[in-house]
Coordinates of C-alpha atoms in Angstrom, one line a residue:
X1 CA 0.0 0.0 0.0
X2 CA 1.5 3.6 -1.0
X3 CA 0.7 6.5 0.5
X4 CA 1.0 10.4 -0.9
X5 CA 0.1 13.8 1.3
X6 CA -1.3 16.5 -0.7
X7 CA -0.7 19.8 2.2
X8 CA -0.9 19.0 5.7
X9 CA -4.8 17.5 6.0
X10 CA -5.3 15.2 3.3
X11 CA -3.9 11.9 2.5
X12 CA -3.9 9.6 -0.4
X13 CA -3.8 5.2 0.1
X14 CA -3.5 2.9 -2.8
X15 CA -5.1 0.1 -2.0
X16 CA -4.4 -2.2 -5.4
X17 CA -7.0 0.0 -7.4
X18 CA -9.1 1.3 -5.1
X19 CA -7.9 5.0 -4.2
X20 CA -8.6 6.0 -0.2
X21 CA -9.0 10.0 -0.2
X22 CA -8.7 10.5 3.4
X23 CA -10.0 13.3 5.4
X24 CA -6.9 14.1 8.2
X25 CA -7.2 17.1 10.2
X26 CA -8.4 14.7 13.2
X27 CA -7.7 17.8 15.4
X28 CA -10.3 20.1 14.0
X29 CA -13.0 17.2 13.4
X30 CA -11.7 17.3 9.7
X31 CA -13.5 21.1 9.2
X32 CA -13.1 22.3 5.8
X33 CA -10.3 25.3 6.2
X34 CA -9.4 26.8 3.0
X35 CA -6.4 25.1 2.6
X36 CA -7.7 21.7 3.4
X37 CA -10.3 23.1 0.5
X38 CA -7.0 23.1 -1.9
X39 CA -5.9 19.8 -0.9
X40 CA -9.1 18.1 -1.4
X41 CA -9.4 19.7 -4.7
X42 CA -5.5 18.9 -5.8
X43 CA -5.9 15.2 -4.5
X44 CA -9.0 15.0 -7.2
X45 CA -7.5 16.2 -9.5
X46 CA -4.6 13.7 -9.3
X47 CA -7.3 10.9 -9.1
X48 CA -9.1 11.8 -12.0
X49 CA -6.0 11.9 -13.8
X50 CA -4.8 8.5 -12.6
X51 CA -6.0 5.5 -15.3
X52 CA -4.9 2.7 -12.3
X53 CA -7.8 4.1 -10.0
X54 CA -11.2 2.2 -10.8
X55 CA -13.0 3.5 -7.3
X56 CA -12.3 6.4 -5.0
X57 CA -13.1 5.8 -1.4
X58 CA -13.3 8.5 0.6
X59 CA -12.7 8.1 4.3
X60 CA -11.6 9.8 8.1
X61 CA -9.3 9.5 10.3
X62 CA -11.2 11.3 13.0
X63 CA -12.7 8.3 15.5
X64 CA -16.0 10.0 16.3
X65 CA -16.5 12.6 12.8
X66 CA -16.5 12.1 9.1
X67 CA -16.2 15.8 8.2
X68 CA -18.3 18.6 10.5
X69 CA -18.8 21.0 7.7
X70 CA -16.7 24.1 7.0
X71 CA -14.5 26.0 9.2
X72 CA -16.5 28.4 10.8
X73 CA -13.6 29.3 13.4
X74 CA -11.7 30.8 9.7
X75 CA -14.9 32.0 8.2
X76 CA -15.8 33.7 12.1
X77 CA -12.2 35.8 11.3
X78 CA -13.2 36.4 7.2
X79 CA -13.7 40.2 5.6
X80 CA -16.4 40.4 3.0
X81 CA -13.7 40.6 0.3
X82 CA -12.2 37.4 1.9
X83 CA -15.4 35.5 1.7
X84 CA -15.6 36.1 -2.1
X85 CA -12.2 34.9 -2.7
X86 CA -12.9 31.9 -0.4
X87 CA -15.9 30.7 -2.4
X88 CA -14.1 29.5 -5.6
X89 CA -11.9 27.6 -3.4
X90 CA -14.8 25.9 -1.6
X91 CA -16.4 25.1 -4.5
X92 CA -13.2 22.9 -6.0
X93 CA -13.0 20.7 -3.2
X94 CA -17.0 19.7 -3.5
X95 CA -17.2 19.6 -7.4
X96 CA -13.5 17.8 -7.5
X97 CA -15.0 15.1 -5.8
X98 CA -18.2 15.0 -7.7
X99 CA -16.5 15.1 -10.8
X100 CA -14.5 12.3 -10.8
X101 CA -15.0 10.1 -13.6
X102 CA -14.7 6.9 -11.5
X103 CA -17.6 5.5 -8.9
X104 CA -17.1 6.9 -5.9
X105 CA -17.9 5.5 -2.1
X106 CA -18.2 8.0 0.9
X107 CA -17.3 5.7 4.3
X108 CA -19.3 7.4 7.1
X109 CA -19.6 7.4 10.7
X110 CA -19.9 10.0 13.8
X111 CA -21.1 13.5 12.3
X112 CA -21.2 14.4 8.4
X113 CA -22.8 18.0 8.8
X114 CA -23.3 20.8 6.0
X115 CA -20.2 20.3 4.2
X116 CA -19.2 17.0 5.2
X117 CA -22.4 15.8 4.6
X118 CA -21.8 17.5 1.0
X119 CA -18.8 15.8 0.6
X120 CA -20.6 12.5 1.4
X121 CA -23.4 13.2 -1.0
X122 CA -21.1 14.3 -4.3
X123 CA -20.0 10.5 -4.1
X124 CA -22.1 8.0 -5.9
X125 CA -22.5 5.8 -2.5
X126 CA -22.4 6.5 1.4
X127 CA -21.7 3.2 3.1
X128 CA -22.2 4.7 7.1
X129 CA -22.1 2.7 10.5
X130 CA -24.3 3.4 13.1
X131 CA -22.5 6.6 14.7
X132 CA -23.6 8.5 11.6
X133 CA -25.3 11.7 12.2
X134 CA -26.1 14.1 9.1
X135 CA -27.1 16.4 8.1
X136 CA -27.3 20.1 6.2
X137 CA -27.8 22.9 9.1
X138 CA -26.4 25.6 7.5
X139 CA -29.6 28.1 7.8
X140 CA -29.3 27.7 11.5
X141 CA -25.8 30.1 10.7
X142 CA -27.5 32.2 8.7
X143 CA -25.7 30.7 5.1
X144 CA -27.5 27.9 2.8
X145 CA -26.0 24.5 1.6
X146 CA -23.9 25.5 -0.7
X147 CA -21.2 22.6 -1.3
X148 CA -24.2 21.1 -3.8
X149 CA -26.4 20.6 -1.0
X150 CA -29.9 22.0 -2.4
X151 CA -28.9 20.2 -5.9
X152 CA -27.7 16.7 -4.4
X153 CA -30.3 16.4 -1.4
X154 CA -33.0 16.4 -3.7
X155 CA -31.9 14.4 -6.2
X156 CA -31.5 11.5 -3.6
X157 CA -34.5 12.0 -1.5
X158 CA -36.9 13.8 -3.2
X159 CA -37.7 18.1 -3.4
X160 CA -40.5 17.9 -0.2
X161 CA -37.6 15.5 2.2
X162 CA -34.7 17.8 0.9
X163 CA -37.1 20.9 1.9
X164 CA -37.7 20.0 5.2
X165 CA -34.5 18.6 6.2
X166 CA -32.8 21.8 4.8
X167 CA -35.0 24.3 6.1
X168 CA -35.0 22.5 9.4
X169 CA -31.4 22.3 9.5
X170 CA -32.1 19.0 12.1
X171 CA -29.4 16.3 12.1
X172 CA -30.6 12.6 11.4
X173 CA -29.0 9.9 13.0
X174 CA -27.9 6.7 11.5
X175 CA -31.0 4.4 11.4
X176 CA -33.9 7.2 10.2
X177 CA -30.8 8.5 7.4
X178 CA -30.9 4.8 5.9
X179 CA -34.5 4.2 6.2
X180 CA -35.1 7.9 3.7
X181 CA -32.4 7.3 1.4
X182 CA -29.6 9.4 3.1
X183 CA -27.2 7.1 2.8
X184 CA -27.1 3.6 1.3
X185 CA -25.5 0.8 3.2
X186 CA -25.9 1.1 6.9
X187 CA -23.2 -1.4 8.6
X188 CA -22.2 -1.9 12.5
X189 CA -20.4 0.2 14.4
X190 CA -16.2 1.0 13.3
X191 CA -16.9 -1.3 10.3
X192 CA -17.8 1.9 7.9
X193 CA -14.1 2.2 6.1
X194 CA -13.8 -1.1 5.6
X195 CA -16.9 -2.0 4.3
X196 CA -16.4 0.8 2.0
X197 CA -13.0 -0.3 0.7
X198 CA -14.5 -4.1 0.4
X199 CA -17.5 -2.5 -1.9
X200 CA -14.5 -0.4 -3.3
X201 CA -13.2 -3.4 -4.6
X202 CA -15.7 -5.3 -6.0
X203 CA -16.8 -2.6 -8.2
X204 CA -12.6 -2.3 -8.9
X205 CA -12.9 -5.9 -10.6
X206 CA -15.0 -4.5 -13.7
X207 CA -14.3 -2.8 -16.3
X208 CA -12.8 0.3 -15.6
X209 CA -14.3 2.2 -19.3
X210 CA -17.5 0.5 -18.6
X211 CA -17.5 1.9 -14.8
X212 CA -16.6 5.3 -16.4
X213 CA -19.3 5.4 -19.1
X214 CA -21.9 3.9 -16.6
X215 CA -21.2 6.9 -14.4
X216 CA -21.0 9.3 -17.2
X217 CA -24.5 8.1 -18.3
X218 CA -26.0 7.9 -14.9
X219 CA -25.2 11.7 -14.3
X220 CA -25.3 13.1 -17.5
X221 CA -28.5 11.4 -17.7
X222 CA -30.7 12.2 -14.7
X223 CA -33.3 15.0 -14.9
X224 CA -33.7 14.9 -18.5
X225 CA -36.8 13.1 -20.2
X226 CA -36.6 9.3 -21.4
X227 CA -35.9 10.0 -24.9
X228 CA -32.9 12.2 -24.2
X229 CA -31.5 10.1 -21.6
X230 CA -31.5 7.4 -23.4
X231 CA -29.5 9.1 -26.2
X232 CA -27.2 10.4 -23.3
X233 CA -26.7 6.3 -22.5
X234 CA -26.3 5.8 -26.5
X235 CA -23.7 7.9 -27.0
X236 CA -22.0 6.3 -23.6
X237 CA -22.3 2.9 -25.2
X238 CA -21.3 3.5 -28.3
X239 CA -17.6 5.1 -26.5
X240 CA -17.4 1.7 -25.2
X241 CA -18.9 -0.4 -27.4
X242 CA -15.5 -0.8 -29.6
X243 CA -13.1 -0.7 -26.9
X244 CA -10.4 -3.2 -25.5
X245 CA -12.4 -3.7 -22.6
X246 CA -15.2 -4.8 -24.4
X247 CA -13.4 -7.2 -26.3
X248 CA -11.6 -8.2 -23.3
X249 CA -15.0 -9.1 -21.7
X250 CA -16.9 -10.7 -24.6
X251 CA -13.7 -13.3 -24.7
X252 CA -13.6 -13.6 -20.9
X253 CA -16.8 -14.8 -20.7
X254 CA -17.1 -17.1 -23.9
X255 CA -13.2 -18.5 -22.4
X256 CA -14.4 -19.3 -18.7
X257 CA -12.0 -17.2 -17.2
X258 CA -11.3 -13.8 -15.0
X259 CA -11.2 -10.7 -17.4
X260 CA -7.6 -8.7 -17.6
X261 CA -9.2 -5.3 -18.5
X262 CA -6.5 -3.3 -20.6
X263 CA -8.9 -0.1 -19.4
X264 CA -9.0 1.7 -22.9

């Protein structure tokens, strides 16, 4: 297993070719400074980059928190002017996750609030034990979601659940956030990260193009009407359709035997 640091809060595990972003700035509950905001954001864009990373699991190394949000202790000390050249910063640590081409796993347990829960919720799964508190209670400070929360939240639970846990700004714990759809896999206690890196690495034995396309269709495909998502999912299967994966599979299958995917 390798490791790589990208600044002082965020680290980097190769597990094979599963990729473990991990949250590490245990002393602050991982809040989202600024410069953690740049790390996150380089670290994604090194992932995206990499062609040996099929899944990106994204992790903690705070015992009791995922990721309690943003800074407010920085933001408490911020001008107006330093507020508006914080945002851009923000933003590229939320949409460098979400836009990574590979599936994406979120490992969850203690508190994922505001951002941290927006972290969780700009990856394609949130595997969470049963420490797992969420939630987005950013009008209780006076601010909105605005890590993709009022765009993600809905699109997972529905526009009436996303109102009123939004506007309530209420924090749902673990059994009640599986039961609506806030997170997907609920698993015992401490067994979060490693549930998520065993998931990680079953979805790592497919095809890594097909993965790509799959999550290229899935998102590029939500919200529009059947006819032009199903073009959307055309035009994904016909960038695959003639690949080396493709041929890789078809003769893996016919031969009885494990696929070596040459990912292009």
């Amino acid at each position: 297993m390798s490791e790589e640091r990208f600044g002082e809060f965020v680290l980097v595990r190769r597990h094979g070719q599963v990729a473990e972003l991990v949250l590490d700035r245990p002393k602050a509950m991982n809040a989202v400074s600024t410069e953690m905001a740049r790390s996150i954001a380089s670290a994604c864009a090194a992932l995206g980059a990499d062609r040996e990373a099929r899944v990106v699991v994204v992790t903690s190394s705070h015992e009791r928190a995922f990721c309690v949000g943003a800074d407010l202790k920085e933001r408490n000390s911020f001008s107006d002017a330093d507020v508006v050249r914080q945002r851009p910063v923000a933003r590229g640590a939320y949409t460098g996750v979400l836009e990574l081409p590979m599936p994406t796993i979120a490992a969850v347990h203690g508190f994922a609030l505001g951002g941290g829960f927006e972290l969780a919720l700009s990856c394609d799964l949130i595997v969470a034990d049963r420490t797992a508190v969420v939630g987005l209670p950013e009008v209780s400070v006076g601010v909105i979601p605005g890590g993709g929360g009022t765009q993600l939240l809905p699109r997972r639970v529905g526009a009436a659940r996303a109102a009123e846990l939004i506007f309530s700004a209420r924090r749902v714990q673990a059994a009640e956030a599986a039961e609506i759809g806030l997170v997907d896999q609920l698993v015992e206690e401490g067994r979060d990260r490693e549930e998520a890196l065993a998931l990680g690495a079953r979805i790592a034995g497919n095809s890594p193009v097909g993965l790509r396309a799959a999550k290229r269709a899935l998102r590029l495909g939500h919200g529009l009407d059947l006819r032009a998502g199903l073009e959307v999912e055309d035009a994904a299967w016909r960038s695959v359709a003639f690949s080396g994966d493709r041929a890789e599979g078809v003769a893996a299958f016919n031969e009885k035997r494990k696929p070596e995917w040459p990912g292009e």
